[in-house]
Coordinates of C-alpha atoms in Angstrom, one line a residue:
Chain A
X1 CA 0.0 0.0 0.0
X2 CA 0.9 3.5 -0.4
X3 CA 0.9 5.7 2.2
X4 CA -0.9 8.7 2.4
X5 CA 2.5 10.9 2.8
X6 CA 3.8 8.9 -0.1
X7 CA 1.5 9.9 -2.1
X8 CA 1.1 13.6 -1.4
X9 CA 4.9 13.2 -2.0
X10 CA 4.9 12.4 -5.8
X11 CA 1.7 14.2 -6.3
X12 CA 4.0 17.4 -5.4
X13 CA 7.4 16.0 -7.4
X14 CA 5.0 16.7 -10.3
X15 CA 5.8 20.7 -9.9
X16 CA 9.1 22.7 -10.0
X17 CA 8.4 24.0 -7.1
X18 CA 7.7 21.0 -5.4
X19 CA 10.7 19.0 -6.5
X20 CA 12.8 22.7 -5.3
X21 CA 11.7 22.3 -2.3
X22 CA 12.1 18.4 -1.2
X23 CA 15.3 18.3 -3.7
X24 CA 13.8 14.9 -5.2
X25 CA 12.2 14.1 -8.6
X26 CA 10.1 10.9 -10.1
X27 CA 11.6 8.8 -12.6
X28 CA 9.2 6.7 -14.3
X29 CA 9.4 3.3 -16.2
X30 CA 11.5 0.2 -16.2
X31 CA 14.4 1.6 -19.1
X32 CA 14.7 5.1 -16.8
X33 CA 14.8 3.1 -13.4
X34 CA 17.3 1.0 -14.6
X35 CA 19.3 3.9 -15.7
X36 CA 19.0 5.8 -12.3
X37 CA 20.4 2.4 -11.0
X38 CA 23.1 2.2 -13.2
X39 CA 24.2 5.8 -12.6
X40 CA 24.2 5.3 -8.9
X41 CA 21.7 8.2 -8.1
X42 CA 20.6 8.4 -4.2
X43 CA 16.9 7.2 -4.0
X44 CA 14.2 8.1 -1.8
X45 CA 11.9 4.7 -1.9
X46 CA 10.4 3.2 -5.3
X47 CA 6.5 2.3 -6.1
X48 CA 5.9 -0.9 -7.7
X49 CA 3.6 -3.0 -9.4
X50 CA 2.8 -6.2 -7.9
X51 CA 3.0 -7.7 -11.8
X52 CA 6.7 -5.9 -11.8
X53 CA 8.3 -8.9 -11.2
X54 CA 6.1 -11.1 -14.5
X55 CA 9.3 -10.9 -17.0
X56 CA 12.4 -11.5 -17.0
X57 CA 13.8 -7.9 -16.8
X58 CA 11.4 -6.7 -14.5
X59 CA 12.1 -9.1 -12.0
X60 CA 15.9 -8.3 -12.1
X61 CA 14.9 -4.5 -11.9
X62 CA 12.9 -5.8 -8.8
X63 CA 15.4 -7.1 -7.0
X64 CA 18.1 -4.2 -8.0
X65 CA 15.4 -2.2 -6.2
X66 CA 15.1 -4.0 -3.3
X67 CA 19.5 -4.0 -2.6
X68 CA 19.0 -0.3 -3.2
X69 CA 16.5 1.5 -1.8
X70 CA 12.8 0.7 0.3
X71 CA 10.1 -0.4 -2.0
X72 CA 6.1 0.0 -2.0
X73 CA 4.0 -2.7 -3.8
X74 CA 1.0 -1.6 -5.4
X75 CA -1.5 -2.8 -7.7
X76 CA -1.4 -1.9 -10.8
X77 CA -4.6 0.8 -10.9
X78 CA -2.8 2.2 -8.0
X79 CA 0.6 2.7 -9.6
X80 CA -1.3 4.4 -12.7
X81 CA -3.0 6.9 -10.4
X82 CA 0.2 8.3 -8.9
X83 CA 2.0 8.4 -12.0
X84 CA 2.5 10.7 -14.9
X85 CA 2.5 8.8 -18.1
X86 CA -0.8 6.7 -19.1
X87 CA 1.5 3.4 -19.5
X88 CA 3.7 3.2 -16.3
X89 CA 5.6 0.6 -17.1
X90 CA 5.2 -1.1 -13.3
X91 CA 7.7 1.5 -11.7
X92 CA 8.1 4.5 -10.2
X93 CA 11.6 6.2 -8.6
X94 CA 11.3 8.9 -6.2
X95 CA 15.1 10.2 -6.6
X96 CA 17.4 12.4 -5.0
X97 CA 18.2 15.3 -7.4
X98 CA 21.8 15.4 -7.3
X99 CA 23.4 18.3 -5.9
X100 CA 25.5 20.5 -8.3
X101 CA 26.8 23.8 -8.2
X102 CA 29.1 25.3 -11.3
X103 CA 32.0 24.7 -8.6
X104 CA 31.5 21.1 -9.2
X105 CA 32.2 21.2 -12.8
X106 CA 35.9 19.8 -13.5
X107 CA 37.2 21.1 -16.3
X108 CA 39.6 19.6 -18.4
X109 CA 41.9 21.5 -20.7
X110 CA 39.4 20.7 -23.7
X111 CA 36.5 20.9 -22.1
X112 CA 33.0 21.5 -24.2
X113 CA 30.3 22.5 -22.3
X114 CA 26.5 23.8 -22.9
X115 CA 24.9 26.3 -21.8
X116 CA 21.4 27.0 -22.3
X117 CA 19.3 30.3 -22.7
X118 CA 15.4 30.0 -21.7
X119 CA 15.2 26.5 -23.7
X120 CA 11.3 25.8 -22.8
X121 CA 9.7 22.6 -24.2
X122 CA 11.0 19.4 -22.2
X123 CA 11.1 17.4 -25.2
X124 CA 14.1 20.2 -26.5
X125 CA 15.3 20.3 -23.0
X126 CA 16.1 16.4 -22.5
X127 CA 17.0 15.4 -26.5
X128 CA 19.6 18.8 -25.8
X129 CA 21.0 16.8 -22.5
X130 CA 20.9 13.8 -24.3
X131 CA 22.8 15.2 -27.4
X132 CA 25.4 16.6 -24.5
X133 CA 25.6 13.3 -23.3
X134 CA 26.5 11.6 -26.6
X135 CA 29.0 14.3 -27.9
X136 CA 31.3 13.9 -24.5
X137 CA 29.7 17.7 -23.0
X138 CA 31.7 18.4 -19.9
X139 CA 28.4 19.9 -17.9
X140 CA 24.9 21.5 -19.3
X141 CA 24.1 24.5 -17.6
X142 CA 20.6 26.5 -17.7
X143 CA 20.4 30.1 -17.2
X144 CA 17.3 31.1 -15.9
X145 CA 13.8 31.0 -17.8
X146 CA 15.1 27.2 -19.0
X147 CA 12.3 24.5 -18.1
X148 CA 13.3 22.2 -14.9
X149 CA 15.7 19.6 -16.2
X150 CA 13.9 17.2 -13.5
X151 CA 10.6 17.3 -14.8
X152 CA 9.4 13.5 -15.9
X153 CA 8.9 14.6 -19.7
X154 CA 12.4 15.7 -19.8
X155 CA 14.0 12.9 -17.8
X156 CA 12.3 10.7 -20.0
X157 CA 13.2 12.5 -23.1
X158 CA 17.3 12.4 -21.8
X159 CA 17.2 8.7 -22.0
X160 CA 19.5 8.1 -19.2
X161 CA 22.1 11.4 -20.0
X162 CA 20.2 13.2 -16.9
X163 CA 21.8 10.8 -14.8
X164 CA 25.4 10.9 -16.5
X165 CA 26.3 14.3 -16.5
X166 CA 26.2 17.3 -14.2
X167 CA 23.0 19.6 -14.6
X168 CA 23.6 22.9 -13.1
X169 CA 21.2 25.7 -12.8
X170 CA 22.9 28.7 -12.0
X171 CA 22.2 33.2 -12.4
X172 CA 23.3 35.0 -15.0
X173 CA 26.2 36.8 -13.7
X174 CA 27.4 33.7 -11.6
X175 CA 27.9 31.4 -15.1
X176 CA 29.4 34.3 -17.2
X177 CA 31.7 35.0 -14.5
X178 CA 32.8 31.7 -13.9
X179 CA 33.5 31.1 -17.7
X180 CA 35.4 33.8 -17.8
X181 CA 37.3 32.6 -14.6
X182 CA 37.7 29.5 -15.9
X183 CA 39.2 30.9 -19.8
X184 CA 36.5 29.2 -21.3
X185 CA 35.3 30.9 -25.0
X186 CA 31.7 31.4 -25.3
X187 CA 30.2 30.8 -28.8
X188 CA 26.3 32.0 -29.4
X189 CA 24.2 30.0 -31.8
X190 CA 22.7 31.9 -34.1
X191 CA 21.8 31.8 -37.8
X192 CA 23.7 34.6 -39.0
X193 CA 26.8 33.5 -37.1
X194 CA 29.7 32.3 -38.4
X195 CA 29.8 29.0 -40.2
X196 CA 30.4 26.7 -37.3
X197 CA 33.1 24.0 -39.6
X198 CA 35.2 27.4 -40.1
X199 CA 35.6 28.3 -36.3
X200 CA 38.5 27.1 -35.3
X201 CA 38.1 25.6 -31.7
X202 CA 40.7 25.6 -29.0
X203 CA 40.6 25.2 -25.6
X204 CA 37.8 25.4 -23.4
X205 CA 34.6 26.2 -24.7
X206 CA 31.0 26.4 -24.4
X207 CA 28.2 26.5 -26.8
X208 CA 25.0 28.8 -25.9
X209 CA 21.7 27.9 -27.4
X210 CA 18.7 30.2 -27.1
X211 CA 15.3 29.8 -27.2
X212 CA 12.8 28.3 -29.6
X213 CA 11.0 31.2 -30.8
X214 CA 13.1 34.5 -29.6
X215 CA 16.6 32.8 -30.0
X216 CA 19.6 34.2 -27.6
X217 CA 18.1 36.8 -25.1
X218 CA 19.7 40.3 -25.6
X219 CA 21.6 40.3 -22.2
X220 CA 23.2 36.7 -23.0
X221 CA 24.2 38.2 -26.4
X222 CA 26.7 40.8 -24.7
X223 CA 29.0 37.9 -22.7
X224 CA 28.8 35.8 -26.4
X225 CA 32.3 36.0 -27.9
X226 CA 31.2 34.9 -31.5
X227 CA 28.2 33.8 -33.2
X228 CA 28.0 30.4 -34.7
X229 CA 25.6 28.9 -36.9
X230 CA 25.2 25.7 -39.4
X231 CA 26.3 26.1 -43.1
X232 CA 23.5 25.3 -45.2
X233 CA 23.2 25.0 -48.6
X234 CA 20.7 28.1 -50.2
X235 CA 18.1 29.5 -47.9
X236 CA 18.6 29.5 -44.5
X237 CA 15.8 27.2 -42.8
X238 CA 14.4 26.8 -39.3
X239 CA 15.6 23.6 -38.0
X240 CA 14.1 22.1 -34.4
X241 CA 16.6 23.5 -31.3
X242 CA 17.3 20.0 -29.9
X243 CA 18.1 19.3 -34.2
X244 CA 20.5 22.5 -34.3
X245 CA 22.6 22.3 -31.0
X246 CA 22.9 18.4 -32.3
X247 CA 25.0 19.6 -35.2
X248 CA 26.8 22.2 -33.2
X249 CA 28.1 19.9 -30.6
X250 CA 28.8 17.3 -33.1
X251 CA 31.0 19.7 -34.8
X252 CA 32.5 21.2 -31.5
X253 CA 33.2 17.7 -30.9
X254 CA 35.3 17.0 -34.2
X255 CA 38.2 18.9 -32.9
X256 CA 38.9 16.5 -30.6
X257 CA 38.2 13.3 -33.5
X258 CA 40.7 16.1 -35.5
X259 CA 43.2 15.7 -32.7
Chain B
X1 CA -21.8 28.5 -36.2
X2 CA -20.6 25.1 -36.9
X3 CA -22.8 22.9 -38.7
X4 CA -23.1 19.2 -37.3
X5 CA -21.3 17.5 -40.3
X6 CA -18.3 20.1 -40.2
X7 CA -18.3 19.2 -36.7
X8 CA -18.1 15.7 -38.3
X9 CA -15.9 15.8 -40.1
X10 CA -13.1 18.0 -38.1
X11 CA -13.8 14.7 -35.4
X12 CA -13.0 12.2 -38.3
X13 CA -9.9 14.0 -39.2
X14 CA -8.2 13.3 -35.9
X15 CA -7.9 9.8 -36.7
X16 CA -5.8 8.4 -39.7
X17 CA -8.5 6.2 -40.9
X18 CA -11.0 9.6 -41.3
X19 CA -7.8 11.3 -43.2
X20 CA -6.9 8.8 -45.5
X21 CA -10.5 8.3 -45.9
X22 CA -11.5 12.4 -47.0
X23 CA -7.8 13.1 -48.2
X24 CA -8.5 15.5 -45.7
X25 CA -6.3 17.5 -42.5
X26 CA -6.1 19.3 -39.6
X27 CA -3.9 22.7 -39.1
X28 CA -4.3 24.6 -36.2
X29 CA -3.0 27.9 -35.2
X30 CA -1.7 31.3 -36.9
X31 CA 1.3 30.3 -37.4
X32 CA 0.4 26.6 -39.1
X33 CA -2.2 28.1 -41.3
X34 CA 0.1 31.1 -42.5
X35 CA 2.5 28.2 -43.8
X36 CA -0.5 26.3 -45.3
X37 CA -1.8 29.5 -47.1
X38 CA 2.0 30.5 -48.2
X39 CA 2.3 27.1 -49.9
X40 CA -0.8 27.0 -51.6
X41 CA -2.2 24.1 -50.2
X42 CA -5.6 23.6 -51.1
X43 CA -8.6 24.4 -48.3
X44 CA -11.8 22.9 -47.6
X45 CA -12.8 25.8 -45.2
X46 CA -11.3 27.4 -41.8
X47 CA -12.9 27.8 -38.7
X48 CA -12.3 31.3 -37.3
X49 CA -12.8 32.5 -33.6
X50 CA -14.9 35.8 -33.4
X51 CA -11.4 37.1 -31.5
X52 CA -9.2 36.2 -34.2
X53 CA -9.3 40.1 -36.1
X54 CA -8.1 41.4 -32.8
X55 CA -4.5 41.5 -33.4
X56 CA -2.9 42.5 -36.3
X57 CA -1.8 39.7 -37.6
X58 CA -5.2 38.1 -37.1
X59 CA -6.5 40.4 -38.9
X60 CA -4.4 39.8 -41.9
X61 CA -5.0 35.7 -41.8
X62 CA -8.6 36.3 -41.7
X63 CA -8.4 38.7 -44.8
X64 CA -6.1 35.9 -46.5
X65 CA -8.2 33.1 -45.3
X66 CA -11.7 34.9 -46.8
X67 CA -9.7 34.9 -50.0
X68 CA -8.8 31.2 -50.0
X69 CA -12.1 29.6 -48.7
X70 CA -14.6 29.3 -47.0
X71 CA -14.8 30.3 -43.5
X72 CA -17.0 29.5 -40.3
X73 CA -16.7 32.1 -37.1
X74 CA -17.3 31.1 -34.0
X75 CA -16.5 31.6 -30.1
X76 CA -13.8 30.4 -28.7
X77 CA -14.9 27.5 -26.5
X78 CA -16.6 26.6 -29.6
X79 CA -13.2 26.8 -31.5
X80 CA -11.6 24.8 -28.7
X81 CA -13.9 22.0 -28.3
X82 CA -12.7 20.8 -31.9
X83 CA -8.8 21.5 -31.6
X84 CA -6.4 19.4 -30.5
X85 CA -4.4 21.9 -28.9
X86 CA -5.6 23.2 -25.7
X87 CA -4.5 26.6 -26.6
X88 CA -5.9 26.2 -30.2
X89 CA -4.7 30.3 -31.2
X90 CA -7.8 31.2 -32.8
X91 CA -8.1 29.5 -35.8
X92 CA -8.3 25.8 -37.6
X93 CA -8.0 25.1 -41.3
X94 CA -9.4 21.8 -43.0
X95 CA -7.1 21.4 -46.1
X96 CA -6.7 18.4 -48.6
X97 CA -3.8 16.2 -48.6
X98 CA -1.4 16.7 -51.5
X99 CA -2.0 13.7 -53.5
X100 CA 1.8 12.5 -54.0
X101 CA 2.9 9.6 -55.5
X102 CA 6.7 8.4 -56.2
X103 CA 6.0 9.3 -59.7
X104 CA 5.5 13.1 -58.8
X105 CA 9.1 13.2 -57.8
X106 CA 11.1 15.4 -60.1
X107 CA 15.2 13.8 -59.4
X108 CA 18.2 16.0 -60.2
X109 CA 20.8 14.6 -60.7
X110 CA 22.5 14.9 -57.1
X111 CA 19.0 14.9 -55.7
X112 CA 18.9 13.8 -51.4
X113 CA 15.8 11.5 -50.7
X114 CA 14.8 10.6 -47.0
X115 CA 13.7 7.2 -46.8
X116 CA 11.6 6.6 -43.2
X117 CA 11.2 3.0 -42.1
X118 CA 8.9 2.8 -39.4
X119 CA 9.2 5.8 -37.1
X120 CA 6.3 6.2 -34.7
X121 CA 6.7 9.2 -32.5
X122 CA 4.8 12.2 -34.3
X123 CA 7.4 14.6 -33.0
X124 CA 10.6 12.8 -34.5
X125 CA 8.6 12.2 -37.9
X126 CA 7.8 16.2 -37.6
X127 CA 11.3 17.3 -37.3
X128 CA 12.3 14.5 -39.5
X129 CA 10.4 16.8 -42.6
X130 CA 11.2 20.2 -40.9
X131 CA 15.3 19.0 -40.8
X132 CA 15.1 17.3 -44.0
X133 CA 13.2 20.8 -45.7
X134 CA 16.5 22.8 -44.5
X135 CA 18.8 20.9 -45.7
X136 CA 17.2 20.4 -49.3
X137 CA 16.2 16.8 -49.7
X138 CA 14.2 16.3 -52.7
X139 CA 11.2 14.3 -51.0
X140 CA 10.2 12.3 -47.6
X141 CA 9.3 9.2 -48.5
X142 CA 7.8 6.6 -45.3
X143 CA 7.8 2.8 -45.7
X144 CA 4.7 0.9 -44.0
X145 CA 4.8 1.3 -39.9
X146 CA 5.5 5.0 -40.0
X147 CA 3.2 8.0 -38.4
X148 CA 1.2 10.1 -40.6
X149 CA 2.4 12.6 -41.6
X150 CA -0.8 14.3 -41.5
X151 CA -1.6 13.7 -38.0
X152 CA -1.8 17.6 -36.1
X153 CA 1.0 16.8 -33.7
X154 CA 3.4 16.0 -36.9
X155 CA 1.8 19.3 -39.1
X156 CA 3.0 21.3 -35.7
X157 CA 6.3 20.2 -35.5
X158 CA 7.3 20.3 -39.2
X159 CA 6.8 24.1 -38.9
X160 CA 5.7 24.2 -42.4
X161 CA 7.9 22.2 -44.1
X162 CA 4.8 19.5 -44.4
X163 CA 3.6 21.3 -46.5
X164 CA 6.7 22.5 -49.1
X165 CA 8.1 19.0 -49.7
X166 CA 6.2 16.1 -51.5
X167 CA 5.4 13.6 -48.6
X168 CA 5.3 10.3 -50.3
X169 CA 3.8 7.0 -48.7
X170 CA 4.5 3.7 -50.3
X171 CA 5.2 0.2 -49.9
X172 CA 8.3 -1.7 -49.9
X173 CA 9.1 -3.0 -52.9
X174 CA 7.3 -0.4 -54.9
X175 CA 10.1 2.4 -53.0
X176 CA 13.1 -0.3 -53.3
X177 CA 12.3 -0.8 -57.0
X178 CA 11.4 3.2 -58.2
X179 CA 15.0 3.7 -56.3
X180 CA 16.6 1.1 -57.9
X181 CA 15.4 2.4 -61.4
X182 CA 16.1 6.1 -61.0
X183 CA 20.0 5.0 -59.8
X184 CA 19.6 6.2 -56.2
X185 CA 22.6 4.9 -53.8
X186 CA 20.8 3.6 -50.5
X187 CA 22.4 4.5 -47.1
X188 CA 21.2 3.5 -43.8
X189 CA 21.6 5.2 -40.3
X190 CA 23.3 2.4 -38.0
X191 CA 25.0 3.0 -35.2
X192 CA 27.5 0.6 -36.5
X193 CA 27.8 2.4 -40.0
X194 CA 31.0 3.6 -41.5
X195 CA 31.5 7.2 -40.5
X196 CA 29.4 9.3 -43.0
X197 CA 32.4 11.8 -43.1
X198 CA 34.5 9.1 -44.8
X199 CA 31.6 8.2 -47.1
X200 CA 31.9 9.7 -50.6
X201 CA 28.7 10.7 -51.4
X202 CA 27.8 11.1 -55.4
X203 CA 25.0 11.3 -57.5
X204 CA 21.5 10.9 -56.3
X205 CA 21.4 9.2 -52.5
X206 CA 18.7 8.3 -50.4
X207 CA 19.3 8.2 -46.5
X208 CA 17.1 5.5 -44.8
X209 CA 16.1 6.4 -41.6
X210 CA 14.7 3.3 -38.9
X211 CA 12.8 3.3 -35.6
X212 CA 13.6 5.0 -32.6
X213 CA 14.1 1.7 -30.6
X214 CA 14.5 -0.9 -33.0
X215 CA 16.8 0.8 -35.9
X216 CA 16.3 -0.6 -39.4
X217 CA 13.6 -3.6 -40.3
X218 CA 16.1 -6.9 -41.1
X219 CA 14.1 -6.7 -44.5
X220 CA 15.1 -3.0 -45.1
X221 CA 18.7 -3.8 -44.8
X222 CA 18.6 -6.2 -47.8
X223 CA 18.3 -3.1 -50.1
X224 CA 20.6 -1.1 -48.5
X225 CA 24.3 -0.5 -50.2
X226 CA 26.0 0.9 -47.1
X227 CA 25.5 1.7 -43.2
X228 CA 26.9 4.8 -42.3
X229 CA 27.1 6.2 -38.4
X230 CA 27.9 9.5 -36.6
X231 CA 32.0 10.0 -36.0
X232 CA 31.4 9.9 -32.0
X233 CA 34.2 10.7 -29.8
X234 CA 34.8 7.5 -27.2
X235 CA 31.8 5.3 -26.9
X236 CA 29.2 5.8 -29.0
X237 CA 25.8 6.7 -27.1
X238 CA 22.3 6.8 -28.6
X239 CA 21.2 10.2 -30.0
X240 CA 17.3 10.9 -30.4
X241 CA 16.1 9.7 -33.8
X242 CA 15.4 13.4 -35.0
X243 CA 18.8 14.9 -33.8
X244 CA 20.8 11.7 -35.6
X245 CA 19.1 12.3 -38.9
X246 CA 19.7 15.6 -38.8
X247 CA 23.3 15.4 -38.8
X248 CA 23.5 12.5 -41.0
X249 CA 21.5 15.4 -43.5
X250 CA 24.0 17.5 -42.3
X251 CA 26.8 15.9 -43.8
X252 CA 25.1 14.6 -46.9
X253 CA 24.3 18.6 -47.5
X254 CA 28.0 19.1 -47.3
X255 CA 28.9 17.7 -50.5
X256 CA 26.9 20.1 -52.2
X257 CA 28.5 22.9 -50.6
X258 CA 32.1 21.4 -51.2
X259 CA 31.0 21.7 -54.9

């Protein structure tokens, strides 16, 4: 059974400010659990299905569960009421979001990382992490107005990456300050910057993407060293953010396949 | 005021079986319809909120609509109790589906074709057409198992590319042997592909495209001349569907700007 707290618990991990203030978020389904696991992320207790355990895979998840962290077994009607998507997938996580300030960030000497500018849809928000993720991103960091990296759409969206990588939410004034601390060279996407594949990349760097509609805010603009954007053959088109920043890390991440 | 059978009809368009039955589909919002109207897409009639004049821009659709067809005004909760959206902007346009068939393809001779076997999330197959529009590929052309492309959710995140490229369903042998015949070199996304920036592209290609979990059908590799990957830095991590395709686009692009 699920307790009454337990379930005023999750019901408030479904808002920002709710996972703000008890630090924790939900992670949903048997592929996202068994990433949290793998990633070694603290958890609070897990909600299962009693029909968890019917397959194979579930049944291991079940017991990896059980070594890890206190588990509730519900019936299945039960588990869909608490949770978010209309499939749950027999489990729920109720995680600890882990801690991370920009002070955490190591840096190496060729360090890429990305830094995001009031990105709003979570679908963007987690294929952006997830694209971090994949191209070897140091750290992503959100400025403010960025959606909550912990909400369930976007954790599900990062497949896994959320768990991988440090997320840091930090002001304004604190990240440009501690790029420029650090000597790392801020590039802007835009699409009248420079084409990206004639940018020559050295050092530290970071890669700012904007928002969907209104692109880089004005104020984010003035700490931007140079403007990068994706050669394209004729017209310039829209392309998806999640699409763009894809390209742009893959080709930040060339100089180090370059040498 | 809406008649019953518009009503109808709008309901029957939210499934794939009423589309494919009227050739009929859904676009909702200013933005959407502007695109529609830009591309010349033919209408069947627009429904119009009584608020929709009251900007500017409003204004201007509704003067551009009342050109174009036929238009219905009504409130807004009447407006909203046929959208999709729940925040349907003031306007929804019924519009016929461009009858496209492999044979309406026009091929240059270093014509790009996107090949799409069996991806189901509307919002990959969206930006799928919206990536593959800005990068110039000839036509989008889905194998059996794919998403409509004429569901709303797909129209929305095409941002209007839905409706400036030839969208193309066909069967399998039927897009193996039209490909075949017009000399089309097949490439498939795999993530154990040789790395497309090795691959030397000439002459018309097609990039086949598989599904989000599952990659490429065992029966569409038979007809596909090479695999080609992402040049990934370390291990080599999943990327989002959309955001892979997009650079693989990317790169075949490139040879066209090389000259």
């Amino acid at each position: 059974m699920l307790s009454r707290a337990d379930g005023k618990l999750i019901h408030a991990l479904k808002s920002r400010s709710g996972r703000e203030k008890h630090r924790l978020f939900l992670a949903e389904g048997v592929r996202v659990v068994e990433d949290l696991l793998a990633a070694g992320v603290d958890l609070e207790f897990a909600v299962i299905s009693t029909t968890l355990g019917d397959s194979a895979r579930g049944a291991a998840l079940r017991g990896a569960l059980a070594r890890a962290t206190a588990l509730r077994e519900v019936d299945e009607p039960a588990l869909a009421q608490v949770t978010d998507t209309d499939t749950p997938q027999g489990v729920l996580a109720v995680a600890r979001i882990p801690a991370r300030g920009l002070g955490d960030i190591e840096l190496a000497a060729d360090a890429t990382l990305l830094v995001l500018d009031a990105v709003q849809d979570p679908g963007n928000l987690g294929t952006l992490v997830r694209s971090a993720d994949a191209f070897g991103v140091t750290a992503v960091i959100a400025l403010p107005g960025t959606t909550d990296f912990w909400a369930p759409k976007v954790i599900r969206s990062t497949a896994g990456a959320a768990f991988r990588r440090p997320l840091v939410n930090a002001r304004d004034e604190e990240v440009w300050g501690w790029l420029a601390q650090h000597e790392v060279a801020v590039y802007g996407a835009d699409a009248d910057g420079d084409p990206v594949d004639a940018v020559e990349l050295r050092g530290r760097v970071a890669l700012v993407v904007g928002n969907e509609g209104a692109g880089l805010r004005a104020q984010t603009r003035t700490h931007v060293a140079r403007l990068v954007s994706i050669p394209m053959h004729g017209r310039t088109e829209s392309l998806n953010v999640g699409v763009a920043a894809g390209i742009l890390l893959y080709e930040f991440s060339r100089r180090q396949l370059r040498g």
